[in-house]
Coordinates of C-alpha atoms and ligand atoms in Angstrom, one line a residue:
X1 CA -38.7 -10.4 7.1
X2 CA -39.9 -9.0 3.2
X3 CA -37.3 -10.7 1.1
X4 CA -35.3 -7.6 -0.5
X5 CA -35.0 -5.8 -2.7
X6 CA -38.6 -3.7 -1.7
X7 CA -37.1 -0.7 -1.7
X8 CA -34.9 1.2 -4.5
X9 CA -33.0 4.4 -5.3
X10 CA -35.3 5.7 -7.8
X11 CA -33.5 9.4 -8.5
X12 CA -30.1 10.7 -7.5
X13 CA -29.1 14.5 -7.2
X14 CA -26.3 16.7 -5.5
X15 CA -25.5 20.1 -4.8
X16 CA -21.9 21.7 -4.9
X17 CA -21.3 25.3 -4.0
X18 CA -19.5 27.5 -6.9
X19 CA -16.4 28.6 -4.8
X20 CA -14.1 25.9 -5.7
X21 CA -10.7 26.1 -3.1
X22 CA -7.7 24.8 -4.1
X23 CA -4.2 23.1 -1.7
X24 CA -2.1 26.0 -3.1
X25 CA -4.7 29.0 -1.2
X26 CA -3.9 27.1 2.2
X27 CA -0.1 27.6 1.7
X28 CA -0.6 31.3 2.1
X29 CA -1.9 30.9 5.6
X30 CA -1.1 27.6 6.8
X31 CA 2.3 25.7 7.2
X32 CA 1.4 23.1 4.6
X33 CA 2.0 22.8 1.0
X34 CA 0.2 21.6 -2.2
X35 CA 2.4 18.4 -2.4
X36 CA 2.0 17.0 1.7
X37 CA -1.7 17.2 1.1
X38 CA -1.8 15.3 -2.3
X39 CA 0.5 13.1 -1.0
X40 CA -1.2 12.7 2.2
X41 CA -5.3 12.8 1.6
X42 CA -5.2 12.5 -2.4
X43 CA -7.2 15.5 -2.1
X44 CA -6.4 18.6 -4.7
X45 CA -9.1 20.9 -3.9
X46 CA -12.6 21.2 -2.4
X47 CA -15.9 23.6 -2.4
X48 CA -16.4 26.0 0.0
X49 CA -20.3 27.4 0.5
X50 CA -21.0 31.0 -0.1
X51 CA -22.8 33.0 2.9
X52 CA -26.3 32.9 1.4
X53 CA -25.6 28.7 1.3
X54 CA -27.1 27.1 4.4
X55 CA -27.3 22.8 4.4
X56 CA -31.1 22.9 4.0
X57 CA -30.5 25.2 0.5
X58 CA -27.8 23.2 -0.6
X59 CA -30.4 19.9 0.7
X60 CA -33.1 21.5 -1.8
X61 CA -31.1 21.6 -4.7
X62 CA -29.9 18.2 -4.7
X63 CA -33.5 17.0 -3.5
X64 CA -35.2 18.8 -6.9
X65 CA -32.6 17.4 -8.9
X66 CA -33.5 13.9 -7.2
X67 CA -37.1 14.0 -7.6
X68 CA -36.8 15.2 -11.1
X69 CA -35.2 12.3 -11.8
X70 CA -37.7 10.3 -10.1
X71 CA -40.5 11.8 -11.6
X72 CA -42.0 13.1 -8.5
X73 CA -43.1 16.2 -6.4
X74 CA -42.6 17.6 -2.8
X75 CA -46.1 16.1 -2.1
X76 CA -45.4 13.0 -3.0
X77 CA -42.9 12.3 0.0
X78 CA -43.8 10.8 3.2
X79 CA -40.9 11.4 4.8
X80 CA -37.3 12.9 4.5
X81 CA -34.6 11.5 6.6
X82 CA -31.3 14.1 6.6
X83 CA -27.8 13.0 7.8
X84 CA -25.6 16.0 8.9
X85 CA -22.7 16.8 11.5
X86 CA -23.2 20.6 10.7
X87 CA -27.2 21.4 11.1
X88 CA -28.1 24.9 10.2
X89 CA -29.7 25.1 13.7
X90 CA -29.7 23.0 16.7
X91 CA -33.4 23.6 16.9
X92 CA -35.3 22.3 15.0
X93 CA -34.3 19.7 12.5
X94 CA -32.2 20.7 9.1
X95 CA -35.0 18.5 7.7
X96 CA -37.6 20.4 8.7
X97 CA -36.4 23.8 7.8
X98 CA -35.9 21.4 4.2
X99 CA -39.3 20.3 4.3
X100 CA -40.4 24.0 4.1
X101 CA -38.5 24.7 1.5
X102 CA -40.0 22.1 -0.9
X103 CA -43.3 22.3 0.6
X104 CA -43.0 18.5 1.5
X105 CA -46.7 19.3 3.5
X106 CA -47.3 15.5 3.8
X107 CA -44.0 14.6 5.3
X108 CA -42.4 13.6 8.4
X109 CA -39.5 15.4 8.4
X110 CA -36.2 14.8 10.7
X111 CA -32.7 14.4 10.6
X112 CA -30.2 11.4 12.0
X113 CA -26.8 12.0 13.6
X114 CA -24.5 9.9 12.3
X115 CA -21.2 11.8 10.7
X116 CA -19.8 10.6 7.9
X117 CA -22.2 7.5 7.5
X118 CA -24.9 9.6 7.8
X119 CA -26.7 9.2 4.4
X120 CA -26.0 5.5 4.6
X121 CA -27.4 5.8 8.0
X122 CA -30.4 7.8 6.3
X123 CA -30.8 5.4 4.0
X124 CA -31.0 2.3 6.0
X125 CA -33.7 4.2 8.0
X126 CA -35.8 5.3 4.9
X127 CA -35.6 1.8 4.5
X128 CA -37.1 0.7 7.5
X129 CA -40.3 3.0 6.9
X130 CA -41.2 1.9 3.9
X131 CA -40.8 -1.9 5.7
X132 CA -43.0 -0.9 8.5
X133 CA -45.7 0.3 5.9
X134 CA -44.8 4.3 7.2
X135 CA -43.7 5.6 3.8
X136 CA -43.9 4.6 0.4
X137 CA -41.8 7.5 -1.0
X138 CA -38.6 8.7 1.3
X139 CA -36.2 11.7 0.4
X140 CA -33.1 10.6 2.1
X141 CA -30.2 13.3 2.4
X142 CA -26.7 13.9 3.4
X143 CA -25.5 17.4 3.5
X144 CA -23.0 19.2 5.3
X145 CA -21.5 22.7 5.4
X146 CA -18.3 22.0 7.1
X147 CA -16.3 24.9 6.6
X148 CA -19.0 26.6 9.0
X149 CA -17.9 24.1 11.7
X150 CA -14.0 23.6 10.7
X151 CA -11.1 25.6 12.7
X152 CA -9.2 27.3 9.9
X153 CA -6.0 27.8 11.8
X154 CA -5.6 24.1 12.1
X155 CA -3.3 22.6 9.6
X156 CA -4.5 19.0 10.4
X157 CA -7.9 19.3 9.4
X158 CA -8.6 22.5 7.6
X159 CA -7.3 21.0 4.5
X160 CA -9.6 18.3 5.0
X161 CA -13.0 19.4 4.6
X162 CA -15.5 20.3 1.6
X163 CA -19.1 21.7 1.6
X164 CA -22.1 19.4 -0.3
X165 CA -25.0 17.5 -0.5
X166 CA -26.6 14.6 -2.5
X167 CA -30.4 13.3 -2.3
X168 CA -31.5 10.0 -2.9
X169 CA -35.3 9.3 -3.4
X170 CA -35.6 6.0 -2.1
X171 CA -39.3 4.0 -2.8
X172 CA -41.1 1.0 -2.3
X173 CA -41.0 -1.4 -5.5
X174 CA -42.3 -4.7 -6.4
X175 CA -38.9 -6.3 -6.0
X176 CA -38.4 -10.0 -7.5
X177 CA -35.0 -11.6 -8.2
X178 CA -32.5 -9.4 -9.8
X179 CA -34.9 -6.2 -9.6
X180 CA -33.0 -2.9 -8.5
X181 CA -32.7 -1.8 -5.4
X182 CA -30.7 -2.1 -1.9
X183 CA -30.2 -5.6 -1.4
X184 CA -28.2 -5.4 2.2
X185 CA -27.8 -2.4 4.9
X186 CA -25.3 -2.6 7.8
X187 CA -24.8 0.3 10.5
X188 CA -22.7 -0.2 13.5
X189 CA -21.4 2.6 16.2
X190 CA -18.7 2.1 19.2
X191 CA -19.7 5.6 21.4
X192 CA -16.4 4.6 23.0
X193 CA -14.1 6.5 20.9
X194 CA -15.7 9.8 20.4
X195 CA -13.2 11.9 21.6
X196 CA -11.4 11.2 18.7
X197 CA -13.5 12.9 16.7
X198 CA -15.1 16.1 18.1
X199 CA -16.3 19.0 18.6
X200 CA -15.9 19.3 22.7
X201 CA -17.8 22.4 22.8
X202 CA -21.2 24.4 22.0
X203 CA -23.4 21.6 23.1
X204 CA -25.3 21.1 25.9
X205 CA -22.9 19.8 27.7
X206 CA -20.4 23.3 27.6
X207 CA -23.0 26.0 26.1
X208 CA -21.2 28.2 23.7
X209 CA -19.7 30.9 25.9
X210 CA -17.1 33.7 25.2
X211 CA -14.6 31.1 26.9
X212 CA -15.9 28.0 24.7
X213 CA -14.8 30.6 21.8
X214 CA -11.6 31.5 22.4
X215 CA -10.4 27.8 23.2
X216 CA -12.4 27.4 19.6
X217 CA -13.5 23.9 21.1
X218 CA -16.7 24.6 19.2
X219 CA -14.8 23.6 15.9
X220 CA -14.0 19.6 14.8
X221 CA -11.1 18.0 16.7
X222 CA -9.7 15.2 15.2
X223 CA -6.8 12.8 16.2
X224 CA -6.2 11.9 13.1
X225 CA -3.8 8.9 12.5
X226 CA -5.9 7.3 15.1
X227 CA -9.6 7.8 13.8
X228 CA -7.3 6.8 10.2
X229 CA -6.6 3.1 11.9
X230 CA -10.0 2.4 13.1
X231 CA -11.6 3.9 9.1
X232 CA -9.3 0.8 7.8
X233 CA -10.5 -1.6 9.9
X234 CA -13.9 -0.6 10.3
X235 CA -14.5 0.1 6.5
X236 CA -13.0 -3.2 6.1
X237 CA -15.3 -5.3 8.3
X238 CA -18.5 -3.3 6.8
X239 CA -17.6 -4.5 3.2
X240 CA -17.6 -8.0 4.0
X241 CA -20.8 -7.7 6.2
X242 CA -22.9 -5.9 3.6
X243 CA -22.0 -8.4 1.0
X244 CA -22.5 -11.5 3.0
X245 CA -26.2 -9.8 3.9
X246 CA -26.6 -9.3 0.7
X247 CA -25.2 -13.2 -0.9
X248 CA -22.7 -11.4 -2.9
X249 CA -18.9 -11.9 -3.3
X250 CA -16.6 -9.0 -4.2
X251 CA -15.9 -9.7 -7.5
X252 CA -19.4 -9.3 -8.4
X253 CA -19.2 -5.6 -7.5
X254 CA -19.3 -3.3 -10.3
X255 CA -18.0 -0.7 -8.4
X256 CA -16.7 -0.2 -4.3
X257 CA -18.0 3.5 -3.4
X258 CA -16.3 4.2 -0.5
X259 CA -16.5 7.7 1.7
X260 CA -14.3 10.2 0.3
X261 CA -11.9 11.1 3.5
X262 CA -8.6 9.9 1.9
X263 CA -7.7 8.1 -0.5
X264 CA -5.1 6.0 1.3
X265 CA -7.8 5.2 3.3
X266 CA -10.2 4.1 0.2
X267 CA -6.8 2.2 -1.4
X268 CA -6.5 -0.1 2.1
X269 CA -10.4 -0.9 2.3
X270 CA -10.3 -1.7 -1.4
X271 CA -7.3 -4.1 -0.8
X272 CA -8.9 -5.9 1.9
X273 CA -12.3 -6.0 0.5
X274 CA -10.2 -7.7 -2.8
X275 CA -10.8 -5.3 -5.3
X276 CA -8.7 -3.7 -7.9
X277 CA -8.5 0.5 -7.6
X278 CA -10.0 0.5 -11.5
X279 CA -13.1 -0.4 -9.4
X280 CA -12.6 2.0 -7.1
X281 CA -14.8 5.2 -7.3
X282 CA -12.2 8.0 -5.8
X283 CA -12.9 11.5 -6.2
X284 CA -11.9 12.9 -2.9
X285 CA -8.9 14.8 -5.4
X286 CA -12.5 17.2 -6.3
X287 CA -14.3 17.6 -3.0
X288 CA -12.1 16.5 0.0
X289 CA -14.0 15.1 2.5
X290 CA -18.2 15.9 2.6
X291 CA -18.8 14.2 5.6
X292 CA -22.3 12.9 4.9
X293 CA -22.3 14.2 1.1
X294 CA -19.5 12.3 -0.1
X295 CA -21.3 9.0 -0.7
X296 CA -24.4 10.6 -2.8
X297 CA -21.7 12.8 -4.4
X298 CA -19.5 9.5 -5.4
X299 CA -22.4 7.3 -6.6
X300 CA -23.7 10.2 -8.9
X301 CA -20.6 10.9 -10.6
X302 CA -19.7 7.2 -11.0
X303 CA -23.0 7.5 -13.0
X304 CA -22.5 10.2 -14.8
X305 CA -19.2 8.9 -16.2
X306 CA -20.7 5.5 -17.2
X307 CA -18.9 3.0 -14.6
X308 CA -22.3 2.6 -12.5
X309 CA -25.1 1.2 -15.4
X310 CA -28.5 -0.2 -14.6
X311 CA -27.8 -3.3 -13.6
X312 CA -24.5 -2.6 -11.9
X313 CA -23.9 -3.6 -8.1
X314 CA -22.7 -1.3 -6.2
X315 CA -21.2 -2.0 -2.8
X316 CA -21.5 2.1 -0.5
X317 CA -19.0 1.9 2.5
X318 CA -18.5 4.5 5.2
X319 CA -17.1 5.5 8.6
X320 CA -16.9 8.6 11.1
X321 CA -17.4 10.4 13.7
X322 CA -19.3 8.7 16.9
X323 CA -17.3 6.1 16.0
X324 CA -20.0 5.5 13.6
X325 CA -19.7 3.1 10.3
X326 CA -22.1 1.2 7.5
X327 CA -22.1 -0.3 4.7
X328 CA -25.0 -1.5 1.7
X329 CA -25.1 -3.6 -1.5
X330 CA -27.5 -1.9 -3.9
X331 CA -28.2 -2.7 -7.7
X332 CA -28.4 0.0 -9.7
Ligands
UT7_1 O1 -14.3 11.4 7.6 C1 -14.2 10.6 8.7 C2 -13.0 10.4 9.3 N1 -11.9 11.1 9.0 C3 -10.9 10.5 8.4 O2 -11.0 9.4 8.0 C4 -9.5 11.1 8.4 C5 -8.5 10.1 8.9 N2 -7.2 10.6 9.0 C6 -6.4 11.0 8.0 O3 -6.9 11.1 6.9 C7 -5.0 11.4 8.2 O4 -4.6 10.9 9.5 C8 -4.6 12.9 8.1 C9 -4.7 13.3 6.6 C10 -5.6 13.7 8.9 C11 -3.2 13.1 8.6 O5 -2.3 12.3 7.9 P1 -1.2 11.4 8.6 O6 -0.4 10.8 7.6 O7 -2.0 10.5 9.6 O8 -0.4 12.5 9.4 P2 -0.1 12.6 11.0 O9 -1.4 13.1 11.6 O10 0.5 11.4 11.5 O11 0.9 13.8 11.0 C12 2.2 13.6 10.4 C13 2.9 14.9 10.4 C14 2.8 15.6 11.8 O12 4.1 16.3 12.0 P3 5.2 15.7 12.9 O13 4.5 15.5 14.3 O14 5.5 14.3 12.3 O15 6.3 16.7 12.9 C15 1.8 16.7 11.6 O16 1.9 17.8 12.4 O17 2.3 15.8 9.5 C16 2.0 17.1 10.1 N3 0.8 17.6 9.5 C17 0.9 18.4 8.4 N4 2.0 18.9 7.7 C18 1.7 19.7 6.6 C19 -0.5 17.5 9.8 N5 -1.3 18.2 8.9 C20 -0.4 18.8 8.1 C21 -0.6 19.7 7.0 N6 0.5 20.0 6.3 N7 -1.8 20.1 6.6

């Protein structure tokens, strides 16, 4: 195995819509209230994508922004890698439809399934490419427009969900002891428990139909003090496995930058992973939950704030649909 690091983050960007949503506009057409949800998710408002928005546009916002702060063009990327629950099109790739919007010409171009986890998932695969020699330069992606696939007449998970993306460059460096870059990865999945987490119709396996829509089984299900049980312990398990990968112990993290689903779910993985909230990032209170955006999202403004510095070890957790989860030590 190449000793790590050999591959680093070498730009960030992300992509909000405009149309910022607040708790208080779901009170006029949901039973639910401003205070349940803060109390509940920690979550105060979210972004909702406009109709000419699609997740490859919001993709190729964050992705200039990314490469700009690599110092790089569309034709220097050998592949792109995009995590999303909520492609544009089930046919073909997000990533592809992305890849013509940059004019990525020399890329390979397509996208992983993996839910919430999905950049980390993403990431862990760019990885692998630039191991095997495929890639030397990766966009990696995790985007989502989740108000196109959420059920807006249900309480227990409209108030959840928020539109985004966030692109990573990730590239081959030199490496050598205490260079940047991502130090461990860890993915795991238990196909098991999917039906916690759905959407039970609209795939192959029910075609969308008139009767698939008005059952609206082609929107996210969610049993959600359940899939909130396994998050804890699954998040939990990740932390310590990325940092043992990695030879690090938790109070040489910088910063824990967990996925943004809730923050009482962030507040219990911090506590077992044995760090203190004030090195925490938590801004689920902006965006809700991004699904596969939320980590990119997280990382960037932890740097734009100051608390992630080159140098800084960051320890990215996440978990979600699938069951899916993973986890990965970088330094910044
Ligand atoms: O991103 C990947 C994975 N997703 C997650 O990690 C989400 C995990 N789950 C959660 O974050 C939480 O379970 C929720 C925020 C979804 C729900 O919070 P909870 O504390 O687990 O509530 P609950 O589902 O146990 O429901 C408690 C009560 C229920 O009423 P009854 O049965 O006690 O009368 C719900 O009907 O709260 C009710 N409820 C609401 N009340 C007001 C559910 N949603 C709402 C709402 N407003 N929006």
């Amino acid at each position: 195995m190449i000793p790590r690091p050999f591959a680093e983050i070498a730009g960030l960007g992300v992509a909000v819509p405009s149309r910022v949503v607040t708790n208080a506009e779901f009170e006029a057409t949901l039973d639910t209230s401003d205070q349940w949800i803060v109390e509940r998710t920690g979550i105060r408002e979210r972004r909702y994508a406009g109709p000419s928005d699609s997740v490859a546009s919001l993709s190729r916002d964050a992705a200039l922004r990314a490469m700009e702060r690599a110092g790089i063009t569309p034709l220097d990327l050998d592949s792109i890698v995009l995590g999303t629950a909520s492609p544009d099109r089930l046919l073909p790739s997000t990533a592809c439809d992305l890849q013509a919007l940059l004019g990525a010409e020399r890329a390979a171009a397509f996208d992983v399934s993996a839910a919430c986890p999905g950049f980390l998932y993403a990431m862990t695969v760019a990885e692998g490419l630039i191991a095997s020699e495929q890639s030397r330069t990766s966009l990696v992606i995790g985007a989502e427009k989740l108000t196109a696939i959420t059920d807006m007449t249900d309480r227990s998970t409209a108030i959840l969900f928020g539109d985004a993306a966030g692109a990573a460059i990730i590239r081959r460096t030199a490496g050598g002891p205490k260079a940047r870059g991502i130090l461990s990865t860890f993915i795991k999945s238990d196909g098991r428990l999917g039906d916690l987490l759905y959407r039970p119709g609209g795939g192959a396996a029910e075609p969308l139909s008139q009767a698939v829509l008005t059952a609206r089984s082609h929107f996210i299900r969610m049993a959600g003090r359940e899939v909130f049980k396994s998050a804890v312990l699954a998040m939990s398990d990740a932390c310590d496995q990325a940092l043992e990968r990695a030879g690090v112990k938790a109070d040489e993290i910088d910063l824990l930058i967990p996925h943004q689903a809730n923050v009482r779910i962030i507040e219990a993985t911090a506590k077992h992973a044995g760090m203190p909230m004030e090195r925490v990032m938590v801004n689920v209170d902006r965006y809700g939950n991004t699904s596969s955006a939320s980590i990119p999202l997280a990382i960037d403004q932890a740097v734009e704030e100051g608390r992630v510095r080159p140098g800084s070890l960051i320890l990215l957790v996440s978990f979600g649909a699938g069951f899916t989860w993973a986890s990965a030590v970088v330094r910044w």
